[in-house]
Short mmCIF file of C-alpha atoms in Angstrom, two decimals:
data_model
loop_
_atom_site.label_atom_id
_atom_site.label_comp_id
_atom_site.label_asym_id
_atom_site.label_seq_id
_atom_site.Cartn_x
_atom_site.Cartn_y
_atom_site.Cartn_z
CA MET A 1013 0.00 0.00 0.00
CA LYS A 1014 2.85 2.36 0.79
CA ASN A 1015 4.38 1.79 -2.65
CA LYS A 1016 1.01 2.42 -4.27
CA ASN A 1017 0.57 5.69 -2.38
CA PHE A 1018 4.08 6.75 -3.36
CA ILE A 1019 3.28 6.16 -7.04
CA PHE A 1020 0.14 8.27 -6.62
CA LEU A 1021 2.29 11.04 -5.14
CA ILE A 1022 4.75 11.03 -8.06
CA ILE A 1023 1.94 11.12 -10.62
CA PHE A 1024 0.22 13.91 -8.71
CA VAL A 1025 3.40 16.03 -8.57
CA LEU A 1026 4.06 15.60 -12.28
CA VAL A 1027 0.49 16.56 -13.17
CA ILE A 1028 0.56 19.68 -10.96
CA ILE A 1029 3.93 20.78 -12.38
CA THR A 1030 2.64 20.29 -15.93
CA ILE A 1031 -0.52 22.32 -15.25
CA ALA A 1032 1.46 25.13 -13.58
CA GLU A 1033 3.95 25.33 -16.45
CA MET A 1034 1.11 25.37 -18.98
CA ILE A 1035 -0.39 28.34 -17.14
CA GLY A 1036 3.04 29.96 -17.16
CA PHE A 1037 3.93 33.46 -15.96
CA GLN A 1038 0.87 35.68 -15.77
CA SER A 1039 0.91 39.45 -15.50
CA ILE A 1040 -2.32 40.90 -14.13
CA PRO A 1041 -2.78 44.67 -14.63
CA VAL A 1042 -4.41 46.47 -11.70
CA GLY A 1043 -4.66 50.12 -12.64
CA SER A 1044 -1.14 51.36 -13.33
CA ILE A 1045 0.39 48.38 -11.50
CA SER A 1046 1.13 44.99 -13.00
CA ILE A 1047 1.12 42.00 -10.61
CA GLY A 1048 3.31 39.09 -11.71
CA LEU A 1049 2.33 35.52 -10.85
CA LEU A 1050 4.82 32.74 -11.52
CA PRO A 1051 4.03 29.05 -12.17
CA LEU A 1052 5.22 28.19 -8.66
CA VAL A 1053 2.36 30.25 -7.22
CA PHE A 1054 -0.23 28.34 -9.25
CA ALA A 1055 1.34 24.99 -8.29
CA ILE A 1056 1.10 25.78 -4.57
CA VAL A 1057 -2.45 27.16 -4.80
CA ILE A 1058 -3.71 24.10 -6.71
CA THR A 1059 -2.00 21.72 -4.30
CA MET A 1060 -3.40 23.53 -1.26
CA ILE A 1061 -6.94 23.51 -2.65
CA LEU A 1062 -6.80 19.79 -3.44
CA GLY A 1063 -5.42 19.20 0.05
CA LEU A 1064 -8.59 20.46 1.71
CA GLN A 1065 -10.50 17.81 3.62
CA LEU A 1066 -13.40 18.28 1.19
CA PHE A 1067 -11.34 16.78 -1.65
CA ARG A 1068 -9.51 14.06 0.31
CA LYS A 1069 -11.48 11.21 -1.17
CA GLY A 1070 -10.53 8.36 -3.44
CA PHE A 1071 -7.34 9.17 -5.36
CA TRP A 1072 -6.64 12.37 -3.40
CA LYS A 1073 -6.85 10.45 -0.11
CA ASN A 1074 -3.99 8.25 -1.29
CA VAL A 1075 -1.94 11.24 -2.41
CA TYR A 1076 -2.28 13.06 0.92
CA SER A 1077 -1.68 9.97 3.06
CA LYS A 1078 0.39 10.36 6.22
CA ALA A 1079 3.15 8.22 4.69
CA ASN A 1080 3.46 10.57 1.72
CA ILE A 1081 3.40 13.66 3.92
CA ASP A 1082 6.14 12.24 6.15
CA PHE A 1083 8.16 11.23 3.08
CA ALA A 1084 7.91 14.70 1.51
CA GLY A 1085 8.97 16.43 4.72
CA LYS A 1086 11.87 14.08 5.34
CA TYR A 1087 13.40 14.01 1.87
CA LEU A 1088 12.75 17.55 0.63
CA ILE A 1089 16.39 18.29 1.37
CA PHE A 1090 17.41 16.11 -1.58
CA ILE A 1091 15.49 18.45 -3.86
CA MET A 1092 17.11 21.50 -2.27
CA LEU A 1093 20.71 20.28 -2.56
CA PRO A 1094 20.86 20.55 -6.39
CA LEU A 1095 19.53 24.10 -6.07
CA MET A 1096 22.32 24.99 -3.63
CA ALA A 1097 24.82 23.43 -6.04
CA ARG A 1098 23.37 25.53 -8.85
CA TYR A 1099 23.89 28.69 -6.79
CA GLY A 1100 27.54 27.73 -6.47
CA ALA A 1101 27.81 27.04 -10.20
CA ASP A 1102 26.25 30.42 -10.96
CA VAL A 1103 28.55 32.29 -8.61
CA ALA A 1104 31.90 30.71 -9.51
CA PRO A 1105 32.17 32.00 -13.12
CA GLN A 1106 31.20 35.52 -12.01
CA ILE A 1107 33.11 35.80 -8.75
CA ARG A 1108 35.33 38.57 -10.17
CA GLU A 1109 32.32 40.64 -11.25
CA ILE A 1110 30.70 40.11 -7.85
CA LEU A 1111 33.79 41.41 -6.05
CA GLN A 1112 33.75 44.49 -8.27
CA VAL A 1113 30.09 45.32 -7.69
CA GLY A 1114 30.88 47.46 -4.66
CA TRP A 1115 29.90 48.04 -1.07
CA VAL A 1116 26.33 49.03 -1.95
CA PHE A 1117 25.38 45.44 -2.76
CA LEU A 1118 27.20 44.19 0.33
CA PHE A 1119 25.42 46.69 2.57
CA GLN A 1120 22.04 45.12 1.81
CA GLU A 1121 23.17 41.90 3.49
CA ILE A 1122 22.55 43.59 6.84
CA GLY A 1123 18.89 43.11 6.04
CA ASN A 1124 19.32 39.37 6.57
CA LEU A 1125 19.66 40.08 10.29
CA GLY A 1126 16.47 42.12 10.41
CA THR A 1127 14.22 39.06 10.54
CA VAL A 1128 16.03 37.90 13.68
CA LEU A 1129 16.31 41.28 15.40
CA PHE A 1130 12.71 42.33 14.75
CA GLY A 1131 10.86 39.21 13.66
CA LEU A 1132 11.90 36.84 16.46
CA PRO A 1133 10.63 38.99 19.36
CA ILE A 1134 7.32 39.59 17.56
CA ALA A 1135 6.91 35.87 16.79
CA ILE A 1136 7.51 34.98 20.45
CA LEU A 1137 5.04 37.64 21.60
CA LEU A 1138 2.48 36.10 19.25
CA GLY A 1139 2.91 32.76 21.02
CA LEU A 1140 5.30 30.91 18.71
CA ARG A 1141 8.13 28.95 20.25
CA ARG A 1142 10.37 26.57 18.27
CA GLU A 1143 8.39 27.45 15.12
CA ALA A 1144 9.76 30.99 15.46
CA ILE A 1145 13.29 29.69 14.85
CA GLY A 1146 12.40 28.47 11.38
CA ALA A 1147 10.11 31.39 10.60
CA THR A 1148 12.54 34.20 11.49
CA LEU A 1149 15.97 32.89 10.48
CA GLY A 1150 15.61 34.74 7.17
CA ILE A 1151 12.92 35.51 4.63
CA GLY A 1152 12.09 31.82 4.39
CA ARG A 1153 13.39 31.12 0.92
CA GLU A 1154 15.45 28.28 -0.50
CA GLY A 1155 18.57 28.86 1.61
CA GLU A 1156 16.73 28.95 4.93
CA LEU A 1157 14.56 26.02 3.89
CA ALA A 1158 17.61 23.90 3.14
CA TYR A 1159 19.40 24.92 6.36
CA ILE A 1160 16.43 24.21 8.64
CA SER A 1161 15.62 20.99 6.79
CA GLU A 1162 19.17 19.74 7.24
CA LYS A 1163 19.52 20.75 10.89
CA TYR A 1164 16.04 20.05 12.27
CA THR A 1165 14.09 18.25 9.45
CA LEU A 1166 10.84 19.68 8.10
CA ASN A 1167 8.78 17.45 10.40
CA SER A 1168 10.03 19.42 13.40
CA SER A 1169 8.53 22.59 14.84
CA GLU A 1170 11.36 24.59 13.27
CA GLY A 1171 10.63 22.91 9.94
CA ARG A 1172 6.96 23.81 10.11
CA GLY A 1173 7.95 27.41 10.80
CA VAL A 1174 10.23 27.81 7.79
CA LEU A 1175 7.92 25.85 5.49
CA SER A 1176 4.96 28.04 6.46
CA LEU A 1177 6.96 31.17 5.73
CA TYR A 1178 8.19 29.71 2.43
CA ILE A 1179 4.62 29.07 1.28
CA ILE A 1180 3.40 32.48 2.46
CA GLY A 1181 6.34 34.16 0.75
CA THR A 1182 5.63 32.38 -2.50
CA LEU A 1183 1.93 33.22 -2.44
CA PHE A 1184 2.11 36.82 -1.22
CA GLY A 1185 5.77 37.82 -1.57
CA THR A 1186 5.72 38.01 -5.36
CA ILE A 1187 2.47 39.99 -5.26
CA PHE A 1188 3.91 42.32 -2.61
CA PHE A 1189 7.03 43.02 -4.65
CA SER A 1190 5.02 43.42 -7.84
CA ILE A 1191 2.98 46.17 -6.19
CA LEU A 1192 5.71 47.82 -4.10
CA ALA A 1193 8.30 48.26 -6.87
CA PRO A 1194 6.20 50.45 -9.18
CA VAL A 1195 4.79 52.40 -6.21
CA LEU A 1196 8.29 53.30 -4.99
CA LEU A 1197 9.26 54.15 -8.55
CA GLY A 1198 6.35 56.57 -8.68
CA VAL A 1199 7.49 58.42 -5.55
CA GLY A 1200 10.97 59.03 -6.92
CA PHE A 1201 13.20 56.05 -6.07
CA PRO A 1202 15.90 55.43 -8.73
CA VAL A 1203 15.30 52.48 -11.05
CA GLU A 1204 18.75 51.07 -10.27
CA ALA A 1205 18.08 51.05 -6.52
CA LEU A 1206 14.77 49.25 -6.98
CA ALA A 1207 16.38 46.75 -9.35
CA MET A 1208 19.02 46.02 -6.70
CA ALA A 1209 16.28 45.63 -4.08
CA SER A 1210 14.63 42.98 -6.28
CA GLY A 1211 17.42 40.53 -5.49
CA VAL A 1212 16.38 39.36 -2.02
CA GLY A 1213 17.56 35.78 -2.35
CA SER A 1214 14.43 34.41 -3.99
CA GLY A 1215 14.31 33.67 -7.70
CA SER A 1216 10.52 33.97 -7.88
CA MET A 1217 10.43 37.28 -6.01
CA MET A 1218 13.27 38.71 -8.09
CA SER A 1219 11.52 37.73 -11.33
CA ALA A 1220 8.22 39.28 -10.23
CA ALA A 1221 9.77 42.51 -8.96
CA SER A 1222 12.07 43.04 -11.95
CA ALA A 1223 9.28 42.20 -14.39
CA SER A 1224 7.11 44.86 -12.75
CA LEU A 1225 9.89 47.41 -13.06
CA VAL A 1226 10.47 46.53 -16.72
CA ALA A 1227 6.76 47.01 -17.37
CA GLN A 1228 7.05 50.54 -15.92
CA VAL A 1229 10.35 51.48 -17.60
CA PRO A 1230 10.71 49.22 -20.69
CA ASP A 1231 13.58 51.25 -22.18
CA MET A 1232 15.77 50.32 -19.16
CA GLU A 1233 15.08 46.58 -19.32
CA SER A 1234 18.72 45.55 -19.71
CA THR A 1235 19.84 47.74 -16.79
CA ILE A 1236 17.06 46.48 -14.53
CA LEU A 1237 17.74 42.81 -15.27
CA ALA A 1238 21.51 43.26 -14.88
CA TYR A 1239 21.23 44.94 -11.46
CA ALA A 1240 18.53 42.55 -10.27
CA SER A 1241 20.49 39.46 -11.37
CA ALA A 1242 23.74 40.67 -9.79
CA SER A 1243 21.93 41.49 -6.55
CA GLN A 1244 20.14 38.14 -6.57
CA LEU A 1245 23.38 36.25 -7.18
CA LEU A 1246 25.24 38.12 -4.47
CA THR A 1247 22.44 37.79 -1.95
CA SER A 1248 22.12 34.05 -2.57
CA PHE A 1249 25.86 33.61 -2.16
CA LEU A 1250 26.66 35.90 0.78
CA GLY A 1251 23.26 35.42 2.38
CA THR A 1252 24.12 31.80 3.09
CA PHE A 1253 27.23 32.78 5.06
CA THR A 1254 25.39 35.61 6.81
CA MET A 1255 22.68 33.15 7.85
CA VAL A 1256 25.04 30.46 9.12
CA PHE A 1257 27.67 32.58 10.86
CA LEU A 1258 25.68 35.63 12.00
CA ALA A 1259 21.90 35.15 11.91
CA ALA A 1260 21.77 31.62 13.36
CA PRO A 1261 24.07 32.29 16.38
CA LEU A 1262 22.32 35.62 17.08
CA GLN A 1263 18.94 33.93 16.88
CA LYS A 1264 20.02 31.15 19.24
CA PHE A 1265 21.27 33.67 21.80
CA MET A 1266 18.11 35.79 21.60
CA TYR A 1267 15.81 32.75 21.79
CA LYS A 1268 17.52 31.42 24.92
CA PHE A 1269 17.29 34.86 26.52
CA MET A 1270 13.61 35.42 25.68
CA VAL A 1271 12.28 31.86 26.16
CA ARG A 1272 13.70 30.50 29.39
CA GLY A 1273 13.66 26.75 29.80
CA ASP A 1274 13.21 25.99 26.09
CA ALA A 1275 16.74 26.06 24.73
#
């Protein structure tokens, strides 16, 4: 039965991926703003809808079996490792260009500590405990997901925290950036600065934000994509070290101080 359920899971994943890719990237105009939705957003929405108890009958009941859920949480790290390797492969050929980008790109890495300094106390005040560790280590993208998955597993409280933030970021993060970028452009922020801000360490968010900027200033498309890509590459590369050597130790210290008896 377990093997049968696993086969159902593989078929289900392939079908969802195919449907999401067929939908493709969608740009929805809302007044003067264009909201970008990537295939990943549609894949998560469809999967969440089909996961409702209302639909857990017959085939869907086999797909969302406890064995499959445990399997997905335990072995997601194997899907993340090739992505981390790809980041390394992307960085290595351009390491010289990255070093020449300048201190402005490096300065934005301080933002990786903001989720710990501001997010962790708020999460604890809201009643979260170990979940707060996964939810506030960073912005909950691929790097944080891989780190938490490797250290705690996604079946842990920390894993549920980072996975929840990853899903929320995918669903609402791209929409948020799609709206915020053109708004800030309208109030006078330079295009280059907004393009740099698009690279937050998430491929989907960077694509949505930069696409929105290009829609507003099409004659600067090459500049926007160049700055956004460089920022994204640098953030993915340095953000990993910032997370491991700065954010994680700081978070551990703050958590022990604020939540006595749960270290």
